[in-house]
């Protein structure tokens, strides 16, 4: 209704005034109940209370002008009531919309919230955690070291002398621009977690029981079983009177804890520059129980890790910084295994690249 369409008052009796004001009050009420947004509220306010063109002012002007002096007080009182009602409505609407800056219609507290999709542990990380947990329960603590290593920690202190052919087995990725440094200081991507053995012993006197999970790098072309990045778990135990029997008992117990108590282990002679004697460890196939299946290539056994007694030459390097690593007084064993291979075996993953692909179709299978 336009302001110029103000209905004239029918008469000045209280009943007639009540009726006229009730009609306006209904109009206010109807409009106020439809207020949704901050803009709605502002329009409502301007329409009714606007100083120049407000409808309330227009009605008041029109009705008061034509009223006899006796009726003016009655009309004035009713205008005050009406104005108070409009202001109350504004306040209510403002609290729901303009007041908090949000549209009243945008908030429906009964709607379900936006669900966050829960992530799942990556199969590699899950395997990593499970292996670490097995050794933590045996009293080992967790150690870490840098992925960018020096030649000294990755090779020399582990008894790989410069030019030793065993270095060639590691397909090392070297950092560019290191040629001017002495060989021992040149940087490379660590090819195994074994350098953390040395770093740990340099930091603490014996005894040591430490488990070292981590990422390693080799210059391998990617195929179904190789990737330039992979992961190892390294173990090191050093104390007085540590024997090869301790090594066998520890690894046997760990393999049973990880794969199941019916799994058996067997040890074969091997070679690593930093252990002497060295061994490769096989476990009886946890999938077929040793009778032969695809996973164990029908041999009943799976080769899983390398290990050995810490070579006295390694203690020799460490004792330059920690003299308590005296090979005539202490001994120790170390072992290392590939996490990726174990995860692939456990979950039946045929291509190592899947672990690094970020492909959700692959990863969702582990959720
Ligand atoms: N570092 C060795 C490798 O990467 C594994 C190993 C660790 C062997 C500890 C013996 C003792 O092949």
PDB file of N, CA, C and O and ligand atoms in Angstrom, residues 158 160 170 191-195 197 216 218 230 232-235 271-272 274-275 278-280 305-308 333-337, ligand 1:
ATOM      1  N   UNK A 158      80.497 -47.332   8.159  1.00  0.00           N
ATOM      2  CA  UNK A 158      79.894 -48.665   8.147  1.00  0.00           C
ATOM      3  C   UNK A 158      80.839 -49.667   7.482  1.00  0.00           C
ATOM      4  O   UNK A 158      80.415 -50.745   7.057  1.00  0.00           O
ATOM      5  N   UNK A 160      82.529 -49.462   4.685  1.00  0.00           N
ATOM      6  CA  UNK A 160      82.653 -49.489   3.226  1.00  0.00           C
ATOM      7  C   UNK A 160      83.802 -48.524   2.899  1.00  0.00           C
ATOM      8  O   UNK A 160      83.563 -47.316   2.790  1.00  0.00           O
ATOM      9  N   UNK A 170      74.847 -50.416  -3.994  1.00  0.00           N
ATOM     10  CA  UNK A 170      73.848 -49.545  -3.389  1.00  0.00           C
ATOM     11  C   UNK A 170      73.261 -48.497  -4.333  1.00  0.00           C
ATOM     12  O   UNK A 170      72.359 -47.762  -3.940  1.00  0.00           O
ATOM     13  N   UNK A 191      71.204 -44.545   1.276  1.00  0.00           N
ATOM     14  CA  UNK A 191      70.776 -45.732   0.535  1.00  0.00           C
ATOM     15  C   UNK A 191      70.222 -46.793   1.471  1.00  0.00           C
ATOM     16  O   UNK A 191      69.674 -47.795   1.028  1.00  0.00           O
ATOM     17  N   UNK A 192      70.390 -46.607   2.758  1.00  0.00           N
ATOM     18  CA  UNK A 192      69.853 -47.531   3.756  1.00  0.00           C
ATOM     19  C   UNK A 192      69.722 -46.781   5.088  1.00  0.00           C
ATOM     20  O   UNK A 192      70.182 -45.637   5.209  1.00  0.00           O
ATOM     21  N   UNK A 193      69.062 -47.403   6.062  1.00  0.00           N
ATOM     22  CA  UNK A 193      68.895 -46.742   7.362  1.00  0.00           C
ATOM     23  C   UNK A 193      70.080 -47.014   8.287  1.00  0.00           C
ATOM     24  O   UNK A 193      70.148 -46.461   9.387  1.00  0.00           O
ATOM     25  N   UNK A 194      71.051 -47.806   7.832  1.00  0.00           N
ATOM     26  CA  UNK A 194      72.188 -48.165   8.686  1.00  0.00           C
ATOM     27  C   UNK A 194      72.996 -46.966   9.205  1.00  0.00           C
ATOM     28  O   UNK A 194      73.537 -47.053  10.316  1.00  0.00           O
ATOM     29  N   UNK A 195      73.116 -45.838   8.452  1.00  0.00           N
ATOM     30  CA  UNK A 195      73.871 -44.716   9.032  1.00  0.00           C
ATOM     31  C   UNK A 195      73.321 -44.265  10.388  1.00  0.00           C
ATOM     32  O   UNK A 195      74.069 -43.723  11.212  1.00  0.00           O
ATOM     33  N   UNK A 197      72.487 -46.148  12.743  1.00  0.00           N
ATOM     34  CA  UNK A 197      73.212 -46.939  13.762  1.00  0.00           C
ATOM     35  C   UNK A 197      74.358 -46.113  14.333  1.00  0.00           C
ATOM     36  O   UNK A 197      74.520 -45.975  15.553  1.00  0.00           O
ATOM     37  N   UNK A 216      64.459 -44.464   2.330  1.00  0.00           N
ATOM     38  CA  UNK A 216      65.787 -44.557   1.723  1.00  0.00           C
ATOM     39  C   UNK A 216      65.667 -44.385   0.211  1.00  0.00           C
ATOM     40  O   UNK A 216      64.564 -44.456  -0.337  1.00  0.00           O
ATOM     41  N   UNK A 218      67.476 -45.053  -3.785  1.00  0.00           N
ATOM     42  CA  UNK A 218      68.495 -45.680  -4.641  1.00  0.00           C
ATOM     43  C   UNK A 218      68.193 -45.378  -6.091  1.00  0.00           C
ATOM     44  O   UNK A 218      67.031 -45.190  -6.472  1.00  0.00           O
ATOM     45  N   UNK A 230      62.178 -46.168  -1.205  1.00  0.00           N
ATOM     46  CA  UNK A 230      61.511 -47.236  -0.477  1.00  0.00           C
ATOM     47  C   UNK A 230      61.825 -47.070   1.001  1.00  0.00           C
ATOM     48  O   UNK A 230      62.367 -46.039   1.412  1.00  0.00           O
ATOM     49  N   UNK A 232      62.912 -48.783   4.971  1.00  0.00           N
ATOM     50  CA  UNK A 232      63.529 -49.866   5.733  1.00  0.00           C
ATOM     51  C   UNK A 232      63.241 -49.688   7.211  1.00  0.00           C
ATOM     52  O   UNK A 232      62.974 -48.582   7.683  1.00  0.00           O
ATOM     53  N   UNK A 233      63.307 -50.806   7.925  1.00  0.00           N
ATOM     54  CA  UNK A 233      63.366 -50.748   9.380  1.00  0.00           C
ATOM     55  C   UNK A 233      64.686 -51.374   9.783  1.00  0.00           C
ATOM     56  O   UNK A 233      65.001 -52.501   9.394  1.00  0.00           O
ATOM     57  N   UNK A 234      65.456 -50.615  10.538  1.00  0.00           N
ATOM     58  CA  UNK A 234      66.767 -51.044  10.991  1.00  0.00           C
ATOM     59  C   UNK A 234      66.681 -51.331  12.481  1.00  0.00           C
ATOM     60  O   UNK A 234      65.956 -50.648  13.199  1.00  0.00           O
ATOM     61  N   UNK A 235      67.406 -52.317  12.938  1.00  0.00           N
ATOM     62  CA  UNK A 235      67.463 -52.561  14.382  1.00  0.00           C
ATOM     63  C   UNK A 235      68.902 -52.629  14.840  1.00  0.00           C
ATOM     64  O   UNK A 235      69.788 -53.051  14.080  1.00  0.00           O
ATOM     65  N   UNK A 271      76.694 -61.501   3.345  1.00  0.00           N
ATOM     66  CA  UNK A 271      77.762 -60.520   3.551  1.00  0.00           C
ATOM     67  C   UNK A 271      77.223 -59.102   3.611  1.00  0.00           C
ATOM     68  O   UNK A 271      76.449 -58.682   2.751  1.00  0.00           O
ATOM     69  N   UNK A 272      77.616 -58.376   4.644  1.00  0.00           N
ATOM     70  CA  UNK A 272      77.465 -56.922   4.703  1.00  0.00           C
ATOM     71  C   UNK A 272      78.765 -56.392   5.290  1.00  0.00           C
ATOM     72  O   UNK A 272      79.322 -57.007   6.209  1.00  0.00           O
ATOM     73  N   UNK A 274      79.390 -54.123   7.343  1.00  0.00           N
ATOM     74  CA  UNK A 274      79.306 -53.638   8.730  1.00  0.00           C
ATOM     75  C   UNK A 274      78.875 -54.709   9.714  1.00  0.00           C
ATOM     76  O   UNK A 274      78.676 -54.418  10.902  1.00  0.00           O
ATOM     77  N   UNK A 275      78.651 -55.946   9.246  1.00  0.00           N
ATOM     78  CA  UNK A 275      78.345 -57.042  10.181  1.00  0.00           C
ATOM     79  C   UNK A 275      79.252 -58.227   9.874  1.00  0.00           C
ATOM     80  O   UNK A 275      79.603 -58.472   8.720  1.00  0.00           O
ATOM     81  N   UNK A 278      77.539 -62.272   8.907  1.00  0.00           N
ATOM     82  CA  UNK A 278      76.280 -61.713   8.398  1.00  0.00           C
ATOM     83  C   UNK A 278      75.369 -62.852   7.978  1.00  0.00           C
ATOM     84  O   UNK A 278      75.836 -63.958   7.669  1.00  0.00           O
ATOM     85  N   UNK A 279      74.084 -62.571   7.957  1.00  0.00           N
ATOM     86  CA  UNK A 279      73.126 -63.607   7.570  1.00  0.00           C
ATOM     87  C   UNK A 279      71.942 -62.999   6.840  1.00  0.00           C
ATOM     88  O   UNK A 279      71.597 -61.832   7.050  1.00  0.00           O
ATOM     89  N   UNK A 280      71.351 -63.811   5.955  1.00  0.00           N
ATOM     90  CA  UNK A 280      70.038 -63.481   5.407  1.00  0.00           C
ATOM     91  C   UNK A 280      69.036 -64.359   6.128  1.00  0.00           C
ATOM     92  O   UNK A 280      69.312 -65.531   6.409  1.00  0.00           O
ATOM     93  N   UNK A 305      65.008 -60.505   5.506  1.00  0.00           N
ATOM     94  CA  UNK A 305      65.883 -59.471   6.063  1.00  0.00           C
ATOM     95  C   UNK A 305      67.344 -59.870   6.091  1.00  0.00           C
ATOM     96  O   UNK A 305      67.694 -61.042   5.952  1.00  0.00           O
ATOM     97  N   UNK A 306      68.165 -58.828   6.258  1.00  0.00           N
ATOM     98  CA  UNK A 306      69.601 -59.025   6.411  1.00  0.00           C
ATOM     99  C   UNK A 306      69.983 -58.687   7.837  1.00  0.00           C
ATOM    100  O   UNK A 306      69.360 -57.854   8.476  1.00  0.00           O
ATOM    101  N   UNK A 307      71.019 -59.356   8.330  1.00  0.00           N
ATOM    102  CA  UNK A 307      71.397 -59.104   9.726  1.00  0.00           C
ATOM    103  C   UNK A 307      72.824 -59.586   9.980  1.00  0.00           C
ATOM    104  O   UNK A 307      73.491 -60.106   9.080  1.00  0.00           O
ATOM    105  N   UNK A 308      73.283 -59.401  11.199  1.00  0.00           N
ATOM    106  CA  UNK A 308      74.610 -59.895  11.559  1.00  0.00           C
ATOM    107  C   UNK A 308      75.077 -59.296  12.867  1.00  0.00           C
ATOM    108  O   UNK A 308      74.410 -58.440  13.450  1.00  0.00           O
ATOM    109  N   UNK A 333      74.261 -56.770  17.748  1.00  0.00           N
ATOM    110  CA  UNK A 333      73.761 -57.239  16.451  1.00  0.00           C
ATOM    111  C   UNK A 333      72.934 -56.139  15.799  1.00  0.00           C
ATOM    112  O   UNK A 333      72.467 -55.207  16.475  1.00  0.00           O
ATOM    113  N   UNK A 334      72.795 -56.255  14.483  1.00  0.00           N
ATOM    114  CA  UNK A 334      71.983 -55.299  13.712  1.00  0.00           C
ATOM    115  C   UNK A 334      71.203 -56.071  12.666  1.00  0.00           C
ATOM    116  O   UNK A 334      71.589 -57.177  12.267  1.00  0.00           O
ATOM    117  N   UNK A 335      70.102 -55.504  12.260  1.00  0.00           N
ATOM    118  CA  UNK A 335      69.311 -56.140  11.193  1.00  0.00           C
ATOM    119  C   UNK A 335      68.599 -55.042  10.410  1.00  0.00           C
ATOM    120  O   UNK A 335      68.441 -53.903  10.885  1.00  0.00           O
ATOM    121  N   UNK A 336      68.193 -55.374   9.197  1.00  0.00           N
ATOM    122  CA  UNK A 336      67.463 -54.412   8.372  1.00  0.00           C
ATOM    123  C   UNK A 336      66.507 -55.142   7.464  1.00  0.00           C
ATOM    124  O   UNK A 336      66.822 -56.226   6.966  1.00  0.00           O
ATOM    125  N   UNK A 337      65.316 -54.537   7.295  1.00  0.00           N
ATOM    126  CA  UNK A 337      64.345 -55.164   6.384  1.00  0.00           C
ATOM    127  C   UNK A 337      63.596 -54.101   5.600  1.00  0.00           C
ATOM    128  O   UNK A 337      63.512 -52.941   6.019  1.00  0.00           O
TER     129      UNK A 337
HETATM  130  N1  LIG B   1      71.577 -51.942   5.363  1.00  0.00           N
HETATM  131  C1  LIG B   1      71.439 -53.235   4.737  1.00  0.00           C
HETATM  132  C2  LIG B   1      70.831 -53.064   3.345  1.00  0.00           C
HETATM  133  O1  LIG B   1      70.269 -52.034   3.077  1.00  0.00           O
HETATM  134  C3  LIG B   1      70.583 -54.179   5.563  1.00  0.00           C
HETATM  135  C4  LIG B   1      71.221 -54.576   6.859  1.00  0.00           C
HETATM  136  C5  LIG B   1      71.000 -53.811   7.979  1.00  0.00           C
HETATM  137  C6  LIG B   1      72.014 -55.670   6.972  1.00  0.00           C
HETATM  138  C7  LIG B   1      71.569 -54.164   9.209  1.00  0.00           C
HETATM  139  C8  LIG B   1      72.605 -56.070   8.165  1.00  0.00           C
HETATM  140  C9  LIG B   1      72.387 -55.312   9.287  1.00  0.00           C
HETATM  141  O2  LIG B   1      70.910 -53.932   2.528  1.00  0.00           O
END
